[in-house]
Coordinates of C-alpha atoms and ligand atoms in Angstrom, one line a residue:
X159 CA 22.8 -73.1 6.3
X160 CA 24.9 -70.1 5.5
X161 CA 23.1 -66.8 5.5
X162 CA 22.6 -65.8 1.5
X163 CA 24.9 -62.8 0.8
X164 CA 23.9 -60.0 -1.2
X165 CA 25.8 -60.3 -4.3
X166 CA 27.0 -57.4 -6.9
X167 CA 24.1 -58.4 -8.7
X168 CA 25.2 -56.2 -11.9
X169 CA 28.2 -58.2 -12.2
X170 CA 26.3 -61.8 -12.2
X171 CA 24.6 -60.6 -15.4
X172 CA 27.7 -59.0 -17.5
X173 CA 30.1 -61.9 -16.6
X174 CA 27.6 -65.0 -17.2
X175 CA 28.2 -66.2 -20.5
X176 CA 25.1 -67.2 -22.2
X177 CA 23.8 -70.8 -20.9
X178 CA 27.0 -70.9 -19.3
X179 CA 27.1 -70.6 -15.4
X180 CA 29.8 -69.3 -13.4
X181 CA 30.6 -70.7 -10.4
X182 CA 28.9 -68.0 -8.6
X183 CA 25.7 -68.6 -10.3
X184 CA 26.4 -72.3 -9.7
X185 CA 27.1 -71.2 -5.4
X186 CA 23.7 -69.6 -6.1
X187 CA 22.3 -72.2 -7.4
X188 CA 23.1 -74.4 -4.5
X189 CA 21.4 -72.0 -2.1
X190 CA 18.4 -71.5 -3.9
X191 CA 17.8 -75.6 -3.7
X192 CA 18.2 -75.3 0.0
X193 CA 15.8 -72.7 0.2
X194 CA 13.4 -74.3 -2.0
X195 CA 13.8 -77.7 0.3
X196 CA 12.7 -75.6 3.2
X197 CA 9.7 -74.6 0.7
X198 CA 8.7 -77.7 -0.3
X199 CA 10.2 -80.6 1.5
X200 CA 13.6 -82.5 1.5
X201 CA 12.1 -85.6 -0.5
X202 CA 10.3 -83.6 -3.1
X203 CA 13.4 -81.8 -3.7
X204 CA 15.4 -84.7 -4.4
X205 CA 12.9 -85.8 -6.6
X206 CA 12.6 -83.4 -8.6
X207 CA 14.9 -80.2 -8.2
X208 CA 18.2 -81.9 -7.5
X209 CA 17.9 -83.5 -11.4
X210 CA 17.7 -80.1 -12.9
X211 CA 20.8 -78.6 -14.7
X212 CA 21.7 -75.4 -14.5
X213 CA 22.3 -74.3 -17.8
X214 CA 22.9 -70.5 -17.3
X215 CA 21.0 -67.2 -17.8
X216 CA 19.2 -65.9 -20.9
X217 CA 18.7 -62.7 -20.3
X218 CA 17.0 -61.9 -17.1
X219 CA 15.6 -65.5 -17.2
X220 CA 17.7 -68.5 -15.6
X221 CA 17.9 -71.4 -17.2
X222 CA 17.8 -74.8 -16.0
X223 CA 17.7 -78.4 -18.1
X224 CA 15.4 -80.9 -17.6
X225 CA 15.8 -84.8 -18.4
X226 CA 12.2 -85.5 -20.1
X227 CA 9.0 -83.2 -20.9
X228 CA 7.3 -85.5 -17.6
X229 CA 9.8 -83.9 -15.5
X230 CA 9.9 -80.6 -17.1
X231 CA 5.6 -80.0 -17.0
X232 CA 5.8 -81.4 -12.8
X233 CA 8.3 -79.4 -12.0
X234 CA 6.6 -76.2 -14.0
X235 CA 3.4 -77.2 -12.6
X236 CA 4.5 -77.8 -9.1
X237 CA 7.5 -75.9 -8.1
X238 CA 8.2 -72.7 -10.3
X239 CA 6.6 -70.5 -7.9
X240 CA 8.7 -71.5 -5.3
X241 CA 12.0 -71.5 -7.6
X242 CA 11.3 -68.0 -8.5
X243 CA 10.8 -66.9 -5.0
X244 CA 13.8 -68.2 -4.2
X245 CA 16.7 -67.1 -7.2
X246 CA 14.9 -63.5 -6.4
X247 CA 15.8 -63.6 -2.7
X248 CA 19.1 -64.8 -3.5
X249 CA 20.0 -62.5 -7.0
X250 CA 17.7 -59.6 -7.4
X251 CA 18.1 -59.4 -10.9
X252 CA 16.5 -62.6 -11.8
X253 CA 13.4 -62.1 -13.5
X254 CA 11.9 -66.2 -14.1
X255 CA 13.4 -69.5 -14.3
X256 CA 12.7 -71.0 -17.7
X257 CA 13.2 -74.9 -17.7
X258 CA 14.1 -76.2 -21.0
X259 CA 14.6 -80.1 -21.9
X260 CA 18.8 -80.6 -21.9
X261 CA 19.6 -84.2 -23.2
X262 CA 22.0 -85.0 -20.5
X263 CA 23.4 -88.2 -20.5
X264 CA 21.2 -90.5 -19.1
X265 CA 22.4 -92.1 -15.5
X266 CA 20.0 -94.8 -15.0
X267 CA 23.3 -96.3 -12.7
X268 CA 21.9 -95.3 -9.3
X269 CA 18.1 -96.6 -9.6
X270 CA 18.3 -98.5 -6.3
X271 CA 19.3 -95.3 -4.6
X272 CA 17.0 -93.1 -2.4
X273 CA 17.0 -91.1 -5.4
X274 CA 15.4 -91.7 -8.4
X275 CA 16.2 -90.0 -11.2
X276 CA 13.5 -88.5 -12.6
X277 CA 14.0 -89.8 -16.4
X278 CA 13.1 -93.0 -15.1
X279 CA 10.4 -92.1 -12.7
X280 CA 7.7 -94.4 -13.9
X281 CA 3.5 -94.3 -13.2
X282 CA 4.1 -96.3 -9.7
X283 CA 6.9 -94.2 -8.3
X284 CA 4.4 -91.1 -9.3
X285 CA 1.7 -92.4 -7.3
X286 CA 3.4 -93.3 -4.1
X287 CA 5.4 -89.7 -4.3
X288 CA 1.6 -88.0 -4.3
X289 CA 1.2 -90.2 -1.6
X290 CA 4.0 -89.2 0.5
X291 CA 3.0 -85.1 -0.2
X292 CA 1.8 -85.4 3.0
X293 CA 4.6 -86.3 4.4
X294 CA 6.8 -83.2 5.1
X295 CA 5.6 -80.2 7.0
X296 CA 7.7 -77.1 6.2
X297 CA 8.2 -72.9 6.9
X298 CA 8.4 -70.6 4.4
X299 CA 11.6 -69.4 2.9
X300 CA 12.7 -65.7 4.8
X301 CA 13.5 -62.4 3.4
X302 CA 17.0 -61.9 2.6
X303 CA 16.1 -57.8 3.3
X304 CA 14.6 -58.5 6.6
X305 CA 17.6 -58.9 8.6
X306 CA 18.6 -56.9 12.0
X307 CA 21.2 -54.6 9.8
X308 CA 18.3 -53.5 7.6
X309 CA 15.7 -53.1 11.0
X310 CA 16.2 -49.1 12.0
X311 CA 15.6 -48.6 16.0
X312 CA 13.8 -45.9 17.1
X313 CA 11.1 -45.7 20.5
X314 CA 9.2 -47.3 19.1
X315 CA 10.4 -50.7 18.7
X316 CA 13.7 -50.8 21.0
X317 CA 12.1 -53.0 23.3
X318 CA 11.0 -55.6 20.0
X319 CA 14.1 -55.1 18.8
X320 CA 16.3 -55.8 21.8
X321 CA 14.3 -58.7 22.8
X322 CA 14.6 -60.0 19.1
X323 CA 18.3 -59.8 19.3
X324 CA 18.5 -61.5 22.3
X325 CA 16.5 -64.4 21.8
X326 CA 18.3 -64.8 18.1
X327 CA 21.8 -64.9 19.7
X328 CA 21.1 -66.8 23.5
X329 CA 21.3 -70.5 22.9
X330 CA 19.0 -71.2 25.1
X331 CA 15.8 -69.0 26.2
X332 CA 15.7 -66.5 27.8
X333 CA 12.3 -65.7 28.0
X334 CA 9.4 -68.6 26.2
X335 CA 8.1 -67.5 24.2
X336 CA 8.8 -64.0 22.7
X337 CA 5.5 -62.4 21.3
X338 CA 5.8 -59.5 19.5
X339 CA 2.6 -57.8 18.7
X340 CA 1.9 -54.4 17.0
X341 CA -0.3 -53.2 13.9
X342 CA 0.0 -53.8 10.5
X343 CA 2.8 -53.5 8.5
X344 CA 4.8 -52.0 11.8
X345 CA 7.9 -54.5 11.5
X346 CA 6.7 -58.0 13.0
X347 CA 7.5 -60.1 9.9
X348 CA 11.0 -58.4 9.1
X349 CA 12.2 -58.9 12.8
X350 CA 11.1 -62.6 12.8
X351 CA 13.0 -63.2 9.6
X352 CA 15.8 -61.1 11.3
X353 CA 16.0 -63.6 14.2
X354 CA 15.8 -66.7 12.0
X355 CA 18.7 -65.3 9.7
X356 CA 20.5 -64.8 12.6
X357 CA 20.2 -68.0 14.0
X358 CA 21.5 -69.6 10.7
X359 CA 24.2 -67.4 11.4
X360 CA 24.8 -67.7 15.0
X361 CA 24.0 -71.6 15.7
X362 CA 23.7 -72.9 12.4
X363 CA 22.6 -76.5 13.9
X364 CA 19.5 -75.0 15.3
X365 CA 17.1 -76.2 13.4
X366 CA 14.6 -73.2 13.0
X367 CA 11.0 -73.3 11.3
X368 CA 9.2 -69.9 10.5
X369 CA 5.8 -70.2 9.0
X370 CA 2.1 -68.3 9.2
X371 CA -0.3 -69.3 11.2
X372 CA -2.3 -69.8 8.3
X373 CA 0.6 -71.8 6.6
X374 CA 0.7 -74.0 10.0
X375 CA -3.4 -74.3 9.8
X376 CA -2.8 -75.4 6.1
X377 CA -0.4 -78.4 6.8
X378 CA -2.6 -78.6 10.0
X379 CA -5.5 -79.6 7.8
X380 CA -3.8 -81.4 5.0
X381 CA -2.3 -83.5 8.0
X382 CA -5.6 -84.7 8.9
X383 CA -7.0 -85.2 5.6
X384 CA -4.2 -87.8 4.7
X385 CA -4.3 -88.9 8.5
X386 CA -0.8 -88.2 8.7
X387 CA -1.0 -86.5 12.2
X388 CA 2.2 -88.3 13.8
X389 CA 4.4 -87.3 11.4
X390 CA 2.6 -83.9 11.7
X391 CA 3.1 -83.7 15.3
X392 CA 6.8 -85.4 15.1
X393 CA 8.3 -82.9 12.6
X394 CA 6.8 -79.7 14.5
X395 CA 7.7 -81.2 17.6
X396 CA 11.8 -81.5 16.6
X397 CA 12.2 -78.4 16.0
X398 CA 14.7 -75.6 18.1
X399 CA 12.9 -73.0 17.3
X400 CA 9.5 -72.4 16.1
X401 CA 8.2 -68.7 15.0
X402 CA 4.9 -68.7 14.5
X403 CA 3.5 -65.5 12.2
X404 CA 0.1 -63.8 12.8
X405 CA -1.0 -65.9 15.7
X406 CA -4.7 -64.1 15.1
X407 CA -5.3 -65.9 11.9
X408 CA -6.4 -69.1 13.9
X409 CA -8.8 -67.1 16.0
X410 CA -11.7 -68.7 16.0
X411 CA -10.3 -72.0 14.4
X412 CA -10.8 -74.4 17.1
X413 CA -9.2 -77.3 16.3
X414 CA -6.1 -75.9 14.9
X415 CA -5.5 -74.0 18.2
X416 CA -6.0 -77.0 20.0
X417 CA -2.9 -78.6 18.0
X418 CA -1.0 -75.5 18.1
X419 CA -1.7 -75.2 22.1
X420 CA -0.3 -78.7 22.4
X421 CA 2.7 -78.3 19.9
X422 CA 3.4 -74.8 22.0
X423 CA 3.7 -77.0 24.9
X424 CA 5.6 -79.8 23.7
X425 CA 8.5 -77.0 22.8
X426 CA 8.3 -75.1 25.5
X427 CA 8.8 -77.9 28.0
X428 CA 11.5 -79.2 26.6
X429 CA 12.9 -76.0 26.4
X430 CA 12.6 -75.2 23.1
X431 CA 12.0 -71.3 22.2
X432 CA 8.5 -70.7 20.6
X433 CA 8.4 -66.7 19.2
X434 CA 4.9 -65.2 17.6
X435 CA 3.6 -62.6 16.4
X436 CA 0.0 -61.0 16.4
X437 CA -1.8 -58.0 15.8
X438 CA -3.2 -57.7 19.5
X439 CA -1.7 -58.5 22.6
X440 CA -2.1 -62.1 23.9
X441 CA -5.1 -61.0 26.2
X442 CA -6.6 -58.5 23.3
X443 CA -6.6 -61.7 21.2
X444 CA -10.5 -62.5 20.4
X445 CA -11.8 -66.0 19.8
X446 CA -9.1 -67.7 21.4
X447 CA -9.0 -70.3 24.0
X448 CA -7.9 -68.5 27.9
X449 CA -5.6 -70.8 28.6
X450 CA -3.6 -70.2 25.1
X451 CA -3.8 -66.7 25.6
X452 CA -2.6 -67.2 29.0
X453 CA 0.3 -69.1 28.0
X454 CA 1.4 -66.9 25.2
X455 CA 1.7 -64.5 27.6
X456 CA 4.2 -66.0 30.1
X457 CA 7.2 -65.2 28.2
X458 CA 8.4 -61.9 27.1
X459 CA 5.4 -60.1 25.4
X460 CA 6.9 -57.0 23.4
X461 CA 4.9 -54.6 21.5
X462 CA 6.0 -52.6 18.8
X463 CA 4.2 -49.2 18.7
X464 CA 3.1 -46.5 15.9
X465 CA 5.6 -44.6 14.3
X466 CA 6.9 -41.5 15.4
X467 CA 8.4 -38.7 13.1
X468 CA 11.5 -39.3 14.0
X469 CA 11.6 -42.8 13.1
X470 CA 9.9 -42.4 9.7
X471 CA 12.7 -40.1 8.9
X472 CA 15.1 -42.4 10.1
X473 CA 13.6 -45.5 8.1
X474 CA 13.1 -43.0 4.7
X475 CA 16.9 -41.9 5.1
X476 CA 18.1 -45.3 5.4
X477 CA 15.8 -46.7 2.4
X478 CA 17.3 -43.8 0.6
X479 CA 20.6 -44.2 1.4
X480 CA 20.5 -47.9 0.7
X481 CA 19.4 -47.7 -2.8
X482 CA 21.8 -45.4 -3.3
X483 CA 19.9 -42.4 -4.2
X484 CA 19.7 -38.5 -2.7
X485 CA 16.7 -37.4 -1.9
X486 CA 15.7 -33.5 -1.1
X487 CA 15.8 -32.8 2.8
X488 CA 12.4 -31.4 2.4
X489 CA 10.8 -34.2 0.6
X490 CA 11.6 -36.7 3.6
X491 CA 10.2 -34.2 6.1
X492 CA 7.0 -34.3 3.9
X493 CA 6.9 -37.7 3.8
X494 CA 7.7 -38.6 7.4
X495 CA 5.2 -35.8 8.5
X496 CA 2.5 -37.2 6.1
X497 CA 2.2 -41.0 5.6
X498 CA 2.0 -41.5 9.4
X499 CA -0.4 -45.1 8.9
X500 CA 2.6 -47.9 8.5
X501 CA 5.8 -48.6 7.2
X502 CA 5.0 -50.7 4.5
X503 CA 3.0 -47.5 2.9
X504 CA 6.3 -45.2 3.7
X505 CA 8.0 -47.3 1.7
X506 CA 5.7 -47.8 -0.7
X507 CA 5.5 -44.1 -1.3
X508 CA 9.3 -43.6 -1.5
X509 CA 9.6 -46.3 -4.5
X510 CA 6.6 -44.7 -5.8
X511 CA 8.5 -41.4 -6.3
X512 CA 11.7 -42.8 -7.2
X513 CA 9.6 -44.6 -10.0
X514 CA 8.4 -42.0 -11.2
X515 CA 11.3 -39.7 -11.1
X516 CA 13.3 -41.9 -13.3
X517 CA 10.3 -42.8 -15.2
X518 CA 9.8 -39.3 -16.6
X519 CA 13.3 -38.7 -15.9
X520 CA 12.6 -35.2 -13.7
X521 CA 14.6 -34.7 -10.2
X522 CA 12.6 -34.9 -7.2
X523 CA 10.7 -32.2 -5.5
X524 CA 7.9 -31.4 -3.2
X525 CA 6.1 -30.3 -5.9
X526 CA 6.8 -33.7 -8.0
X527 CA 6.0 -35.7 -4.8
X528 CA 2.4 -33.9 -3.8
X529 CA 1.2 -34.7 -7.2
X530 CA 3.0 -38.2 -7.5
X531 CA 1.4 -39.3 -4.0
X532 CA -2.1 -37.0 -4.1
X533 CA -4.2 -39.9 -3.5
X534 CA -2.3 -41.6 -1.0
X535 CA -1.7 -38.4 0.9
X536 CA -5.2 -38.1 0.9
X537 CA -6.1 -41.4 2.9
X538 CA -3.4 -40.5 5.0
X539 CA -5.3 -37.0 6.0
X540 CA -7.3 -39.2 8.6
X541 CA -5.9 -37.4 11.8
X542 CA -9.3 -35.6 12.1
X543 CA -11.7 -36.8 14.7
X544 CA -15.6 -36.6 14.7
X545 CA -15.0 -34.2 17.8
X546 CA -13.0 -32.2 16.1
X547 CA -15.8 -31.6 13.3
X548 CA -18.3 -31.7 15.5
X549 CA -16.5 -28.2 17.7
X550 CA -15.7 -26.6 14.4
X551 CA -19.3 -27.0 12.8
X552 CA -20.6 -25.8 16.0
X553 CA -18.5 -22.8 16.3
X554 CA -18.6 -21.6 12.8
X555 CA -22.7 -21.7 12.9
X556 CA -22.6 -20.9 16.7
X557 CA -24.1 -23.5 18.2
X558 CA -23.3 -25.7 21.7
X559 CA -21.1 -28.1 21.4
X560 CA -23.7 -30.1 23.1
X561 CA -26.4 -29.6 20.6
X562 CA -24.7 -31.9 18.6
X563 CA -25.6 -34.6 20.2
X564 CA -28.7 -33.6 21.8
X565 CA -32.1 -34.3 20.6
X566 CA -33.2 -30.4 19.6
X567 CA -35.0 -30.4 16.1
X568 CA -34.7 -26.8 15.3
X569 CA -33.9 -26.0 11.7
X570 CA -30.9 -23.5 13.0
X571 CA -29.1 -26.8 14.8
X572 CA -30.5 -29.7 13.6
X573 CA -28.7 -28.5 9.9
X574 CA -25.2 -28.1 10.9
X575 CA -25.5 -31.3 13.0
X576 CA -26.4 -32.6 9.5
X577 CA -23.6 -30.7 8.3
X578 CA -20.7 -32.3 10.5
X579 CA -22.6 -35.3 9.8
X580 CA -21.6 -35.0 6.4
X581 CA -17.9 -33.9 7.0
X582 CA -17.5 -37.0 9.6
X583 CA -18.7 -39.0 6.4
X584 CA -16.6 -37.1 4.1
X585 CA -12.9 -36.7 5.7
X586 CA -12.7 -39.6 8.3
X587 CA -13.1 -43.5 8.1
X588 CA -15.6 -43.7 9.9
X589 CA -18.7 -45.8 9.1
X590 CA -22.1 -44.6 9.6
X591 CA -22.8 -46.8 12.8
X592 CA -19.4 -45.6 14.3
X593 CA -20.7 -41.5 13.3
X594 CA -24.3 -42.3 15.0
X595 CA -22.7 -43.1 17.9
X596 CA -20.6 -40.2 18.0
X597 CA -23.8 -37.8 17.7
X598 CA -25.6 -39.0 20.6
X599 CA -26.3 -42.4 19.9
X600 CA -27.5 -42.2 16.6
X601 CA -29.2 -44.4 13.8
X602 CA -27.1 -45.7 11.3
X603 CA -29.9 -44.1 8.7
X604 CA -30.0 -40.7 10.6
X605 CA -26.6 -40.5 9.5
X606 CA -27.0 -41.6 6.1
X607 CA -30.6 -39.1 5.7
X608 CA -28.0 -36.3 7.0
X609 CA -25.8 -37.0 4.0
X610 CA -28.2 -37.4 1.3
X611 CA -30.1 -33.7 2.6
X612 CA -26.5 -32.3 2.8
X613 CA -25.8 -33.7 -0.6
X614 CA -28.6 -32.7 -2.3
X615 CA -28.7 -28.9 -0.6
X616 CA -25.4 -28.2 -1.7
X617 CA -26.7 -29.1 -5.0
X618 CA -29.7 -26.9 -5.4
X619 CA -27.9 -23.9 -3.4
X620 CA -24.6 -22.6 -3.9
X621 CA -24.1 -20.1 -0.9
X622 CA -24.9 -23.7 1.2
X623 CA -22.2 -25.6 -0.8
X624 CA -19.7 -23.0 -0.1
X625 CA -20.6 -22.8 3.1
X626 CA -19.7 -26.3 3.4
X627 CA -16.5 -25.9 1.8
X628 CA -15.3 -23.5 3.5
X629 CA -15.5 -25.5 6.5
X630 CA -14.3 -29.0 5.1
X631 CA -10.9 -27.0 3.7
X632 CA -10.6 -25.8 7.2
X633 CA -10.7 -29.2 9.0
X634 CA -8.4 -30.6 6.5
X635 CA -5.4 -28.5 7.2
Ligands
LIG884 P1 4.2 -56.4 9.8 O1 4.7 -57.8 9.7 O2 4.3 -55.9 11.2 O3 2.9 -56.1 9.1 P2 6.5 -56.0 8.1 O4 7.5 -56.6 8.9 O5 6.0 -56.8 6.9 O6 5.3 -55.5 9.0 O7 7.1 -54.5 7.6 C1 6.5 -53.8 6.5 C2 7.7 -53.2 5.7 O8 8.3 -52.2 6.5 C3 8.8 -54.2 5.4 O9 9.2 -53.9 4.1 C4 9.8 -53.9 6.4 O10 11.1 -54.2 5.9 C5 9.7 -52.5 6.7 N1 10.0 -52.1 8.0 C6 9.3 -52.3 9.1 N2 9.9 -51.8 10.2 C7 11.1 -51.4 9.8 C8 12.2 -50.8 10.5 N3 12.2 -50.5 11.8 N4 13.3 -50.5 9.7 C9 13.3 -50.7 8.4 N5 12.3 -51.2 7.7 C10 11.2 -51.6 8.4
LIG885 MG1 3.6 -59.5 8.9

């Protein structure tokens, strides 16, 4: 399959005629049905997508025709999700597929054909079709912005994203499998969609399945509810390449890791590359069988590390630069400095203050941004350690840093032990088991009695609530 280009989008929209498509909608068109194949299965498809008729946009909406109000409710009921997933990934400026009944003329001529039309689809050929749903075992369709152009290296991830490259354009393996492991929202799922897009690209006859490994426990299941395991094994078995996303999901799910352990195997000694991801390293990986975890790691096991400044910035210029907008020098800086958690939220703030900068129709400025992004910027103050509080308190009321954890009940200690009790509570993410153990060992309710007696002293005395402001605004710069 050829990799879905990014089309000038705004020109799809001014040049349609209405319920009229042009033969780049119709090239889009054809793409989207491949995609949504992939989604939902090569005989469901033909069922029911390949008798649609695309009848041209309304709007934002794309318009397709169906032969009956049967066809029309299935497909509404059953496939729209995935239709709409699929024109988006392809043309951007899609909004919804609306499927309207078209009186096309009615080709009952090819009824003894695999494909039955679906204006003649009658109670029986309905049943057996329900039947056959679980017959087909499919990935997901891929992210047409997760490629390796859109994928900014830094220290990171060079070594994730070197070994990504390679395995995508080797024909055969070099390393089996690839696992690529990191925390959330660090880059996993957009480099596995990068090396599938590639593939398509590369060695088009490779026949490559991405999926979950919640998706693969899914079908798992549904396999052995319809008792459809061969065909189950058979079509996970054929595959050139199998990427598995998120490998931790099935830890703890026995039976599912049984099948995936064998189906690992299967590929893997025929030669086949096998690439996952997790959140842990294969030995980190809890609730999972040894000898899986053994196995995942004989390959190439890459991890991809937190962000560094540098790397933000790179990521927030590129963002920037791509949708085509120019962002104050400063305002990057703050951002790469500040949301240091994940990608995913750095780009979540950047659209956040593009948002709202055309929203209210103001130019962007630090200013702008620390208000936009106040609460967000305020999760991401979680740099600060219980340590840290704990040495501050201490010296500010000076006391030993070792009275903090001791076991001395003096009023003049035992309160700012309460204090930095409170802070640790306050300004970290900490739960109250995690903060007792920090202070010596500590009850969960210790901590939570500190709290309430700090919360209820700053209430009834104002010298002790400033007092324990001042030092909160000093931790948090
Ligand atoms: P994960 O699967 O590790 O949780 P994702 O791959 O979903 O993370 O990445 C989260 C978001 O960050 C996605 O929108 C992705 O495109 C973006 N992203 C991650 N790493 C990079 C990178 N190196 N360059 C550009 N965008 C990135
Ligand atoms: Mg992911």
């Amino acid at each position: 399959m050829a990799q879905p280009q990014l089309v000038d989008q705004g020109a799809v929209v001014a040049s349609v005629d209405r319920l009229s498509p042009t033969a780049m909608l119709k090239d889009q068109w054809n793409m989207v049905k491949e995609l949504v194949a992939t989604d939902i299965g090569v005989s469901h498809s033909k069922s029911w997508i390949e008798p649609l008729e695309l009848l041209g946009l309304d709007g934002m909406m794309l318009v397709l025709g169906s032969p009956n109000s049967f066809a029309k409710d299935w497909v509404e009921n059953h496939y729209l999700e995935s239709m709409e997933k699929s024109w988006k990934q392809i043309n951007m400026v899609i909004q919804g597929v609306k499927i309207i009944i078209h009186e096309a003329p009615v080709t009952i001529a090819n009824t003894n054909s695999s494909t039955i039309p679906a204006q003649v689809r009658t109670q029986e050929s309905f049943d057996s079709f329900e039947k056959e749903e679980a017959g087909t075992y499919t990935g997901a369709p891929l992210d047409n912005r997760f490629t390796f152009e859109n994928f900014v290296v830094g220290k990171p991830n060079e070594l994730a994203y070197a070994a990504a490259l390679r395995v995508a354009e080797s024909s055969t393996p070099q390393f089996n499998p690839l696992f690529l492991y990191g925390g959330v929202g660090l880059g996993k799922t957009h480099l596995m969609h990068a090396i599938a897009w590639k593939i398509r690209q590369c060695h088009p006859a490779r026949k490559v399945i991405y999926l979950s490994a919640e998706k693969f426990m899914y079908q798992f299941v549904r396999a052995l509810r319809y008792k459809d395991m061969v065909s189950f094994k058979d079509q996970f078995r054929a595959v050139d390449v199998l990427m598995i996303d998120d490998v931790q999901f099935i830890s703890g799910k026995d039976t599912t890791q049984e099948e995936f352990f064998h189906t690992f195997n299967a590929l893997v000694d025929k030669n086949h590359q096998v690439i996952v991801s997790a959140d842990k390293s294969p030995s980190d990986l809890e609730n999972m069988e040894e000898r899986l975890k053994s196995r995942l790691g004989w390959g190439l096991v890459a991890d991809i590390h937190p962000t560094t400044y540098e790397l933000r910035l790179g990521i927030l210029q590129a963002k920037s630069a791509a949708l085509g907008v120019k962002m104050p020098k400063e305002v990057l800086e703050f951002l790469a400095f500040k949301i240091t958690s994940n990608i995913r939220e750095l780009e979540g703030a950047l659209n956040r203050i593009l948002a709202h900068a055309s929203l209210v129709g103001r130019s962007i400025s630090l200013d702008t941004t620390q208000e936009v992004l106040r609460d967000l910027l305020r999760s991401n103050d979680q740099r600060l350690t219980v340590e840290e509080i704990q040495r501050k308190v201490a010296e500010y009321f000076n006391i030993k840093m070792s009275d903090m954890v001791s076991n001395r009940r003096m009023q003049n200690i035992a309160r700012p032990r309460q204090i930095a009790m409170y802070i640790a509570k306050q300004l970290t993410s900490k739960s109250l088991p995690e903060i007792g153990r920090k202070f010596g060992g500590r009850d969960h309710t210790t901590i939570l009695h500190a709290v309430r007696k700090i919360q209820e002293l700053c209430a009834d005395d104002f010298d002790f609530a400033n007092d324990v402001e001042i030092l909160k605004r000093s931790l948090q710069t």
